Amino acid sequence: MSGDGDCTAVIGLQWGDEGKGKIVDLLAPHHDAVVRFNGGANAGHTVVVGGAKHALHLIPSGILHSNVLSVIGNGVVVDPEGLLHELGRLEDSGVDVSGLRISNRAHVVMPYHFAEDASRESRLATDESGESGDRSIGTTKRGIGPAYAEKIQRACAIRIGDLACEKTLREKIQLSSRFRERQGEDGSSEQVLDAMVRQYRGYGESLAPYVADTFYLLHDLLDQGDSILFEGANATLLDVDHGTFPFVTSSHTSVLGIASGTGVSERRLGRVIGVLKAYQTRVGAGPFPTELEDAMGDRIRERGNEFGTTTGRPRRTGWLDLVAARYATTLNDCTCIAMTLLDVLAGFDDLRVCTAYRVDGVTSDRFIPDARALSRVEPVYTSLSGFSQEIDKARTLADLPSEATAYVDFVSEFIGAPIDYIGVGPDRRQTITLAAETGATA
Ligand code: IMP
C-alpha cells in the first residue's frame, strides 16, 4: 500500500480510541499539513499538551501547531455547528486556528441526519422481529450514517460549497425532506425551511474563510516538496468494508480511504503508522472476542480512563486481540506500529494476548470481518508475565521492566511489524520513540 513518498498516515488498528491524536500531535511538527480524510464528529481525539487537555472531534490534531495546515478533506462529513463550537473552544484557549482548511466538497451533516440516526437506533433497539431483539449499532448519534447515505444517494446531499448558495441549499433541503416524507421539523414547513436555510447560510458565512479546493491545495503542497500527515479517524475494525460489519461506521477508516477522501494517491505515502492500544476496547455494540466483563475489565477501564471522548460512554475492555491486530496491520500495510497506553497494564500479575480463534473445534489465526461469524469465536490466549512497577516516567526502552519489553517484542513479532513508538502516558512527552533510539527519523 505504501509507496515511496514523503507522506505519513496514522491509522487506528482496533475499534477506535487507540490514542491516535497523541501520535499525530507528536509527528505534526515534522509535516506541513495534517489531513483528515474520513468520518466526522464521531471521532474524538484527546491531546494533552503541557497539562492542557484538548478534545478534538472534527479538526485535525495538527491545529495545535501554528505553522502546520489542518485540512478537512472531501471524504469527511461535517456538522458546521459542531465545527464552529470546536473552533470557538480552541480560540478561547489561545490556539491559532487560521491554518484550518475545509474541502468545499466535504458533505454537510444536517439536523435531519442527527434525528434519523437517533430514530433508526431506537427503532433497531426495540424492533422485536429480528433474531436478537436489540439490533442497534450503538452509534455516536452524530448523524454520520444518514449523512453518508445521503451522499451516496446524491441528489439532495449538501456539500460545504453549497452553504454559499441560498437557492441550492433551499432546493436540497426541500428535496431531501420530500424524499424522506419528513414532518415539519425537518424542513417541510415553509417556516422551518426558512429558518434552516438562514441558519446554514450563516454557518456557511462563518466557515467561508476556511473553505478551499483541498485537492489542489494538497497537490500544490506536494509539488513544492511539502509533506503531509494523514490522520485516520475511527479505526480499521470499524471500516464499512473491512470491519466487523454491520457494527462499523459508514466510512473507509483504513489507509484505503486516503485516496478517495483527499484525492492524493497512496503512492505518496512513505510511512503508515498503525496505532495499537496495549489492550482492546470497543464503544457501542458488536462482537468483541477478548472482552473482559469482570473486575479485570473494570480495572483496565479505570486505569485507562476508558470513557468516550465523544459520548462519555464507558468503553468495553478486554485483552489485546493479536489476530485482529495482524489483520489490520496487513490491510493497512503498516510500516511500523505505535503501541499506546502500555502504562495501563502495570500491576497485573499475568497479561494475556489472543493469538488464535477457535470456532466449532477448529483453530485459526485468521480474522473474520463479519459480526455474526466473529461473535461465535472463542479466543485462544497466550499468557505473558505482567510487570508490577509503574512505567509512566519511562523515556527510553532501558527504563522499562523486562516483562514490559517482552510484551512489546511478542506483539511486534506476532503482527510482523516493528514497534517504533511506545506510549506510557497521555502527555506528548510520555512517549518512548524507538525510531530515534535506532537512528531512524521521526
Ligand atoms: P457512528 O460512526 O456514529 O455511526 O457509529 C458506528 C459505530 O462506530 C459505533 O459502535 C460507534 O461507537 C463506533 N465509533 C465511531 N467512531 C468511533 C471512534 O472514533 N472511536 C470509537 N468508536 C467509534
CSV table of C-alpha atoms and ligand atoms in Angstrom, one decimal:
chain,number,residue,atom,x,y,z
A,1,MET,CA,0.0,0.0,0.0
A,2,SER,CA,2.7,2.5,1.0
A,3,GLY,CA,4.7,4.0,-1.8
A,4,ASP,CA,7.9,5.8,-1.6
A,5,GLY,CA,6.7,9.3,-0.9
A,6,ASP,CA,7.3,11.6,2.0
A,7,CYS,CA,3.9,11.4,3.4
A,8,THR,CA,2.8,9.6,6.6
A,9,ALA,CA,-0.5,8.0,7.6
A,10,VAL,CA,-1.6,7.4,11.2
A,11,ILE,CA,-4.3,4.8,11.4
A,12,GLY,CA,-6.0,3.1,14.3
A,13,LEU,CA,-5.8,-0.7,14.2
A,14,GLN,CA,-8.6,-1.6,16.6
A,15,TRP,CA,-12.1,-0.2,17.2
A,16,GLY,CA,-11.0,3.3,17.8
A,17,ASP,CA,-9.7,5.3,20.8
A,18,GLU,CA,-6.2,4.0,20.4
A,19,GLY,CA,-4.6,7.3,21.1
A,20,LYS,CA,-4.0,8.4,17.5
A,21,GLY,CA,-4.4,12.1,18.4
A,22,LYS,CA,-1.2,12.0,20.5
A,23,ILE,CA,0.8,10.3,17.8
A,24,VAL,CA,-0.4,12.8,15.2
A,25,ASP,CA,0.4,15.6,17.5
A,26,LEU,CA,3.9,14.2,18.0
A,27,LEU,CA,4.5,13.9,14.3
A,28,ALA,CA,2.7,17.1,13.1
A,29,PRO,CA,5.7,19.4,13.5
A,30,HIS,CA,7.6,17.2,11.0
A,31,HIS,CA,4.9,17.8,8.4
A,32,ASP,CA,3.5,20.8,6.6
A,33,ALA,CA,-0.2,19.7,6.7
A,34,VAL,CA,-2.3,17.3,8.8
A,35,VAL,CA,-5.3,16.0,6.9
A,36,ARG,CA,-8.5,14.2,7.9
A,37,PHE,CA,-9.9,12.0,5.2
A,38,ASN,CA,-12.9,10.2,6.7
A,39,GLY,CA,-15.6,10.2,9.3
A,40,GLY,CA,-17.0,13.2,11.1
A,41,ALA,CA,-17.6,14.3,14.7
A,42,ASN,CA,-18.0,10.7,15.7
A,43,ALA,CA,-14.2,10.7,16.3
A,44,GLY,CA,-12.8,12.0,19.5
A,45,HIS,CA,-9.1,12.8,19.9
A,46,THR,CA,-7.8,14.0,23.2
A,47,VAL,CA,-4.4,15.7,23.0
A,48,VAL,CA,-2.7,16.8,26.2
A,49,VAL,CA,-0.1,19.5,25.7
A,50,GLY,CA,1.7,21.0,28.7
A,51,GLY,CA,-1.1,19.7,31.0
A,52,ALA,CA,-3.9,21.4,29.0
A,53,LYS,CA,-6.4,18.9,27.5
A,54,HIS,CA,-7.8,19.5,24.1
A,55,ALA,CA,-10.7,17.3,22.9
A,56,LEU,CA,-10.9,17.4,19.1
A,57,HIS,CA,-13.7,15.8,17.1
A,58,LEU,CA,-13.5,17.3,13.6
A,59,ILE,CA,-10.5,19.4,13.5
A,60,PRO,CA,-7.2,17.6,12.7
A,61,SER,CA,-4.8,17.4,15.7
A,62,GLY,CA,-2.3,19.5,13.7
A,63,ILE,CA,-4.2,22.6,14.7
A,64,LEU,CA,-2.2,22.7,17.9
A,65,HIS,CA,0.9,23.6,15.8
A,66,SER,CA,0.7,27.1,14.3
A,67,ASN,CA,2.9,26.5,11.3
A,68,VAL,CA,1.0,23.4,10.1
A,69,LEU,CA,-2.1,23.4,7.9
A,70,SER,CA,-5.0,21.4,9.2
A,71,VAL,CA,-7.1,20.1,6.4
A,72,ILE,CA,-10.6,18.5,6.4
A,73,GLY,CA,-10.7,16.5,3.2
A,74,ASN,CA,-13.6,15.8,0.9
A,75,GLY,CA,-14.2,12.4,2.5
A,76,VAL,CA,-15.2,13.9,5.8
A,77,VAL,CA,-18.8,14.7,6.8
A,78,VAL,CA,-19.0,18.0,8.6
A,79,ASP,CA,-21.5,19.2,11.2
A,80,PRO,CA,-21.0,23.0,10.7
A,81,GLU,CA,-22.5,23.9,14.1
A,82,GLY,CA,-20.2,21.4,15.9
A,83,LEU,CA,-17.2,22.6,13.9
A,84,LEU,CA,-17.8,26.2,14.8
A,85,HIS,CA,-18.1,25.3,18.5
A,86,GLU,CA,-14.9,23.4,18.3
A,87,LEU,CA,-13.2,26.3,16.6
A,88,GLY,CA,-14.5,28.7,19.3
A,89,ARG,CA,-13.3,26.5,22.2
A,90,LEU,CA,-9.8,26.3,20.6
A,91,GLU,CA,-9.7,30.1,20.1
A,92,ASP,CA,-10.8,30.6,23.7
A,93,SER,CA,-7.8,28.6,24.9
A,94,GLY,CA,-5.5,30.7,22.8
A,95,VAL,CA,-5.0,28.3,19.8
A,96,ASP,CA,-4.4,29.9,16.4
A,97,VAL,CA,-7.0,28.4,14.1
A,98,SER,CA,-6.1,30.3,10.9
A,99,GLY,CA,-4.4,27.2,9.4
A,100,LEU,CA,-7.7,25.3,9.1
A,101,ARG,CA,-8.9,24.4,5.6
A,102,ILE,CA,-12.2,22.6,4.8
A,103,SER,CA,-12.8,21.0,1.5
A,104,ASN,CA,-15.7,22.6,-0.5
A,105,ARG,CA,-16.6,19.0,-1.4
A,106,ALA,CA,-16.9,17.7,2.2
A,107,HIS,CA,-20.5,16.8,2.9
A,108,VAL,CA,-22.7,18.5,5.5
A,109,VAL,CA,-24.4,16.7,8.4
A,110,MET,CA,-27.8,18.3,8.6
A,111,PRO,CA,-30.1,18.3,11.7
A,112,TYR,CA,-32.3,15.7,10.0
A,113,HIS,CA,-29.3,13.3,9.8
A,114,PHE,CA,-28.9,13.6,13.6
A,115,ALA,CA,-32.6,12.9,14.0
A,116,GLU,CA,-32.6,10.0,11.6
A,117,ASP,CA,-29.5,8.4,13.3
A,118,ALA,CA,-31.3,8.6,16.7
A,119,SER,CA,-34.6,7.3,15.4
A,120,ARG,CA,-33.1,4.4,13.5
A,121,GLU,CA,-31.1,3.4,16.6
A,122,SER,CA,-34.1,3.4,18.8
A,123,ARG,CA,-36.2,1.5,16.3
A,124,LEU,CA,-33.4,-1.1,15.9
A,125,ALA,CA,-33.3,-1.4,19.7
A,126,THR,CA,-37.0,-2.1,20.1
A,127,ASP,CA,-37.8,-4.0,16.9
A,128,GLU,CA,-38.6,-7.5,18.1
A,129,SER,CA,-38.8,-9.0,14.7
A,130,GLY,CA,-35.1,-9.8,14.5
A,131,GLU,CA,-33.3,-12.8,16.0
A,132,SER,CA,-31.6,-10.9,18.7
A,133,GLY,CA,-34.2,-8.2,19.8
A,134,ASP,CA,-31.9,-5.2,20.2
A,135,ARG,CA,-30.2,-4.7,16.8
A,136,SER,CA,-29.0,-1.2,17.3
A,137,ILE,CA,-25.4,-0.4,16.3
A,138,GLY,CA,-24.7,1.9,19.3
A,139,THR,CA,-23.8,4.8,17.1
A,140,THR,CA,-22.5,8.1,18.4
A,141,LYS,CA,-25.7,9.6,17.1
A,142,ARG,CA,-23.8,12.3,15.3
A,143,GLY,CA,-25.7,11.7,12.1
A,144,ILE,CA,-22.8,10.0,10.4
A,145,GLY,CA,-24.6,7.1,8.7
A,146,PRO,CA,-27.5,9.2,7.4
A,147,ALA,CA,-25.1,11.9,6.1
A,148,TYR,CA,-23.0,9.3,4.2
A,149,ALA,CA,-26.2,7.6,2.9
A,150,GLU,CA,-27.4,10.9,1.5
A,151,LYS,CA,-24.1,11.4,-0.2
A,152,ILE,CA,-24.3,8.0,-1.9
A,153,GLN,CA,-27.9,8.8,-2.9
A,154,ARG,CA,-26.5,12.0,-4.4
A,155,ALA,CA,-29.3,14.4,-5.5
A,156,CYS,CA,-30.1,16.1,-2.1
A,157,ALA,CA,-26.8,15.8,-0.4
A,158,ILE,CA,-25.3,19.1,0.7
A,159,ARG,CA,-21.6,19.9,0.3
A,160,ILE,CA,-19.8,22.6,2.2
A,161,GLY,CA,-19.6,24.6,-1.0
A,162,ASP,CA,-23.4,24.6,-1.2
A,163,LEU,CA,-23.6,26.6,2.0
A,164,ALA,CA,-22.6,29.7,0.0
A,165,CYS,CA,-25.7,29.5,-2.2
A,166,GLU,CA,-29.1,30.1,-0.6
A,167,LYS,CA,-31.0,28.7,-3.7
A,168,THR,CA,-29.1,25.4,-3.8
A,169,LEU,CA,-29.4,25.0,-0.1
A,170,ARG,CA,-33.1,25.6,-0.1
A,171,GLU,CA,-33.7,23.2,-3.0
A,172,LYS,CA,-31.7,20.4,-1.5
A,173,ILE,CA,-33.2,20.7,2.0
A,174,GLN,CA,-36.7,20.7,0.4
A,175,LEU,CA,-35.9,17.8,-1.9
A,176,SER,CA,-34.4,15.7,1.0
A,177,SER,CA,-37.5,16.5,3.1
A,178,ARG,CA,-39.8,15.4,0.3
A,179,PHE,CA,-37.9,12.1,-0.3
A,180,ARG,CA,-38.0,11.3,3.4
A,181,GLU,CA,-41.5,12.4,3.8
A,182,ARG,CA,-40.5,14.3,6.8
A,183,GLN,CA,-42.6,16.2,9.2
A,184,GLY,CA,-42.5,19.9,10.0
A,185,GLU,CA,-39.3,20.0,12.0
A,186,ASP,CA,-37.3,18.6,9.1
A,187,GLY,CA,-37.8,21.4,6.7
A,188,SER,CA,-41.1,20.6,5.1
A,189,SER,CA,-43.0,23.5,6.5
A,190,GLU,CA,-42.0,26.9,4.9
A,191,GLN,CA,-41.3,28.4,8.3
A,192,VAL,CA,-38.9,25.6,9.4
A,193,LEU,CA,-37.3,25.5,6.0
A,194,ASP,CA,-36.7,29.3,6.0
A,195,ALA,CA,-35.1,29.1,9.5
A,196,MET,CA,-32.9,26.1,8.5
A,197,VAL,CA,-31.7,27.8,5.3
A,198,ARG,CA,-30.9,31.0,7.2
A,199,GLN,CA,-29.1,29.1,9.9
A,200,TYR,CA,-27.0,27.1,7.4
A,201,ARG,CA,-26.3,30.1,5.2
A,202,GLY,CA,-25.0,31.7,8.4
A,203,TYR,CA,-22.7,28.8,9.1
A,204,GLY,CA,-21.5,29.0,5.5
A,205,GLU,CA,-20.6,32.6,6.0
A,206,SER,CA,-18.7,31.9,9.3
A,207,LEU,CA,-16.8,29.0,7.7
A,208,ALA,CA,-16.1,30.8,4.4
A,209,PRO,CA,-12.6,31.9,5.3
A,210,TYR,CA,-11.6,28.3,5.8
A,211,VAL,CA,-13.2,26.7,2.7
A,212,ALA,CA,-10.9,25.7,-0.1
A,213,ASP,CA,-10.5,23.3,-3.0
A,214,THR,CA,-8.3,21.0,-0.9
A,215,PHE,CA,-7.5,18.7,-3.9
A,216,TYR,CA,-5.4,21.5,-5.5
A,217,LEU,CA,-4.2,22.8,-2.1
A,218,LEU,CA,-2.7,19.4,-1.2
A,219,HIS,CA,-1.3,18.8,-4.7
A,220,ASP,CA,0.3,22.3,-4.7
A,221,LEU,CA,1.9,21.4,-1.3
A,222,LEU,CA,3.2,18.1,-2.7
A,223,ASP,CA,4.5,19.8,-5.8
A,224,GLN,CA,6.6,22.2,-3.7
A,225,GLY,CA,8.1,19.3,-1.8
A,226,ASP,CA,6.0,19.6,1.4
A,227,SER,CA,5.0,16.5,3.3
A,228,ILE,CA,1.5,15.6,4.5
A,229,LEU,CA,0.4,13.6,7.5
A,230,PHE,CA,-3.0,11.8,7.1
A,231,GLU,CA,-4.9,11.4,10.3
A,232,GLY,CA,-7.3,8.4,10.3
A,233,ALA,CA,-10.5,8.8,12.3
A,234,ASN,CA,-12.4,5.9,13.9
A,235,ALA,CA,-10.3,2.8,13.2
A,236,THR,CA,-9.7,-0.1,10.9
A,237,LEU,CA,-12.1,-2.6,12.6
A,238,LEU,CA,-14.9,0.0,12.1
A,239,ASP,CA,-14.3,0.2,8.3
A,240,VAL,CA,-17.5,-0.1,6.4
A,241,ASP,CA,-16.0,-2.7,4.1
A,242,HIS,CA,-13.2,-4.4,6.1
A,243,GLY,CA,-14.5,-4.0,9.7
A,244,THR,CA,-16.9,-6.0,11.8
A,245,PHE,CA,-19.9,-5.3,9.6
A,246,PRO,CA,-22.6,-4.2,10.4
A,247,PHE,CA,-21.2,-2.9,13.7
A,248,VAL,CA,-19.0,-0.4,11.9
A,249,THR,CA,-19.1,3.2,11.0
A,250,SER,CA,-20.1,4.4,7.5
A,251,SER,CA,-16.7,5.4,6.0
A,252,HIS,CA,-13.4,4.0,4.9
A,253,THR,CA,-11.4,4.2,8.0
A,254,SER,CA,-8.2,2.3,6.9
A,255,VAL,CA,-5.4,3.7,4.8
A,256,LEU,CA,-7.5,2.7,1.8
A,257,GLY,CA,-9.7,5.7,2.5
A,258,ILE,CA,-7.0,8.3,2.0
A,259,ALA,CA,-7.0,8.3,-1.8
A,260,SER,CA,-10.8,8.8,-2.2
A,261,GLY,CA,-11.1,11.0,0.9
A,262,THR,CA,-8.5,13.5,-0.2
A,263,GLY,CA,-7.6,12.9,-3.9
A,264,VAL,CA,-4.0,12.0,-3.0
A,265,SER,CA,-2.7,8.7,-4.2
A,266,GLU,CA,-1.3,6.2,-1.7
A,267,ARG,CA,1.9,6.2,-3.7
A,268,ARG,CA,2.7,9.4,-1.9
A,269,LEU,CA,2.9,7.5,1.4
A,270,GLY,CA,6.3,6.6,2.8
A,271,ARG,CA,5.2,5.6,6.3
A,272,VAL,CA,2.0,4.0,7.6
A,273,ILE,CA,1.9,4.0,11.3
A,274,GLY,CA,-0.6,1.7,12.8
A,275,VAL,CA,-1.7,2.8,16.3
A,276,LEU,CA,-2.4,-0.2,18.6
A,277,LYS,CA,-3.5,0.1,22.2
A,278,ALA,CA,-1.8,-2.4,24.5
A,279,TYR,CA,-5.2,-3.9,25.2
A,280,GLN,CA,-8.5,-3.8,23.5
A,281,THR,CA,-11.6,-1.5,23.8
A,282,ARG,CA,-14.8,-1.0,22.0
A,283,VAL,CA,-17.6,1.5,22.2
A,284,GLY,CA,-21.1,0.5,21.0
A,285,ALA,CA,-22.4,-2.9,20.1
A,286,GLY,CA,-20.7,-5.7,18.1
A,287,PRO,CA,-18.6,-8.8,18.7
A,288,PHE,CA,-15.5,-8.5,20.9
A,289,PRO,CA,-13.9,-11.9,21.3
A,290,THR,CA,-11.5,-10.9,24.1
A,291,GLU,CA,-13.9,-8.8,26.1
A,292,LEU,CA,-13.5,-8.9,29.9
A,293,GLU,CA,-16.8,-8.5,31.7
A,294,ASP,CA,-15.2,-8.8,35.2
A,295,ALA,CA,-13.1,-7.0,37.7
A,296,MET,CA,-10.1,-7.2,35.4
A,297,GLY,CA,-12.0,-5.4,32.7
A,298,ASP,CA,-13.1,-2.7,35.3
A,299,ARG,CA,-9.6,-2.3,36.3
A,300,ILE,CA,-8.4,-1.6,32.7
A,301,ARG,CA,-11.3,0.8,32.3
A,302,GLU,CA,-10.4,2.8,35.4
A,303,ARG,CA,-6.7,2.8,34.8
A,304,GLY,CA,-7.1,3.6,31.1
A,305,ASN,CA,-9.9,6.2,31.8
A,306,GLU,CA,-11.8,4.3,29.1
A,307,PHE,CA,-14.8,6.6,28.8
A,308,GLY,CA,-15.8,8.0,25.3
A,309,THR,CA,-14.4,11.4,24.3
A,310,THR,CA,-17.4,12.0,22.1
A,311,THR,CA,-20.2,10.4,24.0
A,312,GLY,CA,-18.8,9.8,27.6
A,313,ARG,CA,-19.9,6.2,27.4
A,314,PRO,CA,-17.9,3.6,29.4
A,315,ARG,CA,-15.9,1.6,26.9
A,316,ARG,CA,-15.9,-2.2,26.8
A,317,THR,CA,-12.5,-3.5,27.7
A,318,GLY,CA,-10.5,-6.7,27.1
A,319,TRP,CA,-7.2,-8.3,26.3
A,320,LEU,CA,-5.2,-7.4,23.2
A,321,ASP,CA,-6.5,-9.3,20.2
A,322,LEU,CA,-3.4,-10.0,18.1
A,323,VAL,CA,-5.4,-11.9,15.4
A,324,ALA,CA,-7.3,-8.7,14.7
A,325,ALA,CA,-4.2,-6.6,15.1
A,326,ARG,CA,-2.3,-8.7,12.5
A,327,TYR,CA,-5.2,-8.4,10.1
A,328,ALA,CA,-5.3,-4.6,10.5
A,329,THR,CA,-1.5,-4.4,10.1
A,330,THR,CA,-1.8,-6.3,6.8
A,331,LEU,CA,-4.7,-4.4,5.5
A,332,ASN,CA,-3.0,-1.0,6.1
A,333,ASP,CA,0.4,-2.3,5.1
A,334,CYS,CA,1.8,-0.7,8.2
A,335,THR,CA,5.5,0.2,8.1
A,336,CYS,CA,5.5,0.4,11.9
A,337,ILE,CA,3.4,0.4,15.0
A,338,ALA,CA,2.8,2.9,17.8
A,339,MET,CA,1.8,0.9,20.9
A,340,THR,CA,-0.2,3.2,23.2
A,341,LEU,CA,-1.3,3.1,26.8
A,342,LEU,CA,1.2,0.4,27.9
A,343,ASP,CA,1.3,2.1,31.3
A,344,VAL,CA,-2.3,1.0,31.9
A,345,LEU,CA,-1.2,-2.6,32.1
A,346,ALA,CA,1.2,-2.1,35.1
A,347,GLY,CA,0.3,-4.0,38.2
A,348,PHE,CA,-1.3,-7.1,36.5
A,349,ASP,CA,0.3,-10.5,37.5
A,350,ASP,CA,-0.3,-12.0,34.1
A,351,LEU,CA,-1.0,-10.5,30.8
A,352,ARG,CA,-2.9,-12.3,28.1
A,353,VAL,CA,-2.9,-11.8,24.3
A,354,CYS,CA,-5.2,-13.6,21.9
A,355,THR,CA,-3.2,-15.4,19.3
A,356,ALA,CA,-5.9,-17.5,17.6
A,357,TYR,CA,-9.7,-18.1,17.4
A,358,ARG,CA,-11.5,-21.3,17.9
A,359,VAL,CA,-14.8,-22.0,16.3
A,360,ASP,CA,-16.6,-25.3,16.0
A,361,GLY,CA,-13.5,-27.1,17.3
A,362,VAL,CA,-11.3,-25.5,14.6
A,363,THR,CA,-8.5,-23.2,15.5
A,364,SER,CA,-7.4,-20.4,13.1
A,365,ASP,CA,-5.3,-17.3,13.2
A,366,ARG,CA,-7.3,-15.5,10.6
A,367,PHE,CA,-9.6,-12.6,11.5
A,368,ILE,CA,-13.3,-12.7,10.5
A,369,PRO,CA,-14.6,-9.3,9.4
A,370,ASP,CA,-18.2,-10.2,9.9
A,371,ALA,CA,-20.1,-9.7,13.1
A,372,ARG,CA,-22.3,-12.8,13.1
A,373,ALA,CA,-19.4,-15.2,12.5
A,374,LEU,CA,-17.0,-13.3,14.8
A,375,SER,CA,-19.4,-13.4,17.6
A,376,ARG,CA,-19.1,-17.2,17.6
A,377,VAL,CA,-15.3,-17.4,18.1
A,378,GLU,CA,-13.6,-18.3,21.3
A,379,PRO,CA,-10.3,-16.6,21.9
A,380,VAL,CA,-7.1,-18.7,22.3
A,381,TYR,CA,-4.7,-16.9,24.7
A,382,THR,CA,-1.0,-16.8,25.2
A,383,SER,CA,0.0,-15.7,28.7
A,384,LEU,CA,2.9,-13.4,29.3
A,385,SER,CA,4.4,-12.1,32.5
A,386,GLY,CA,3.0,-8.9,33.9
A,387,PHE,CA,5.0,-6.0,35.3
A,388,SER,CA,4.4,-4.5,38.7
A,389,GLN,CA,6.1,-1.1,38.6
A,390,GLU,CA,4.5,2.0,37.1
A,391,ILE,CA,6.2,3.0,33.8
A,392,ASP,CA,4.8,6.5,33.2
A,393,LYS,CA,8.2,8.0,33.8
A,394,ALA,CA,10.0,5.7,31.3
A,395,ARG,CA,11.5,7.7,28.4
A,396,THR,CA,13.7,5.1,26.8
A,397,LEU,CA,13.4,1.3,26.3
A,398,ALA,CA,16.0,0.7,29.0
A,399,ASP,CA,13.6,2.4,31.6
A,400,LEU,CA,11.0,-0.4,31.0
A,401,PRO,CA,10.9,-3.5,33.1
A,402,SER,CA,12.0,-6.6,31.1
A,403,GLU,CA,8.4,-8.0,31.2
A,404,ALA,CA,7.1,-4.9,29.5
A,405,THR,CA,9.8,-5.1,26.8
A,406,ALA,CA,9.0,-8.8,26.4
A,407,TYR,CA,5.3,-7.9,25.9
A,408,VAL,CA,6.2,-5.3,23.2
A,409,ASP,CA,8.5,-7.7,21.5
A,410,PHE,CA,6.0,-10.5,21.4
A,411,VAL,CA,3.3,-8.2,19.8
A,412,SER,CA,5.8,-6.9,17.3
A,413,GLU,CA,6.9,-10.4,16.3
A,414,PHE,CA,3.3,-11.8,16.1
A,415,ILE,CA,2.0,-9.0,13.9
A,416,GLY,CA,5.1,-8.7,11.8
A,417,ALA,CA,5.9,-5.0,12.1
A,418,PRO,CA,8.4,-3.0,14.2
A,419,ILE,CA,7.1,-1.0,17.1
A,420,ASP,CA,8.6,2.4,16.8
A,421,TYR,CA,6.7,4.3,19.5
A,422,ILE,CA,5.5,3.2,22.9
A,423,GLY,CA,3.0,5.4,24.8
A,424,VAL,CA,3.4,5.4,28.6
A,425,GLY,CA,1.0,8.3,29.5
A,426,PRO,CA,-1.3,10.9,27.9
A,427,ASP,CA,1.3,13.7,27.6
A,428,ARG,CA,3.3,14.2,24.4
A,429,ARG,CA,6.4,13.7,26.4
A,430,GLN,CA,5.3,10.3,27.8
A,431,THR,CA,6.4,8.5,24.6
A,432,ILE,CA,9.4,6.2,24.0
A,433,THR,CA,10.5,6.8,20.5
A,434,LEU,CA,12.4,3.8,19.3
A,435,ALA,CA,12.9,5.2,15.8
A,436,ALA,CA,15.1,7.9,17.4
A,437,GLU,CA,16.9,5.2,19.5
A,438,THR,CA,17.7,3.2,16.4
A,439,GLY,CA,18.7,6.3,14.4
A,440,ALA,CA,15.6,6.4,12.2
A,441,THR,CA,13.8,9.8,11.7
A,442,ALA,CA,10.6,10.7,13.5
B,1,IMP,P1,-21.2,6.0,14.0
B,1,IMP,O1,-19.9,6.3,13.5
B,1,IMP,O2,-21.7,7.1,15.0
B,1,IMP,O3,-22.3,5.7,13.1
B,1,IMP,O4,-21.1,4.7,15.0
B,1,IMP,C1,-20.9,3.4,14.5
B,1,IMP,C2,-20.0,2.6,15.4
B,1,IMP,O5,-18.7,3.1,15.4
B,1,IMP,C3,-20.5,2.7,16.9
B,1,IMP,O6,-20.2,1.5,17.5
B,1,IMP,C4,-19.6,3.8,17.5
B,1,IMP,O7,-19.4,3.7,18.9
B,1,IMP,C5,-18.3,3.4,16.7
B,1,IMP,N1,-17.4,4.6,16.6
B,1,IMP,C6,-17.4,5.5,15.6
B,1,IMP,N2,-16.4,6.4,15.7
B,1,IMP,C7,-15.7,5.9,16.7
B,1,IMP,C8,-14.4,6.4,17.3
B,1,IMP,O8,-13.8,7.4,16.9
B,1,IMP,N3,-14.0,5.7,18.4
B,1,IMP,C9,-14.6,4.6,18.8
B,1,IMP,N4,-15.8,4.1,18.3
B,1,IMP,C10,-16.3,4.8,17.3
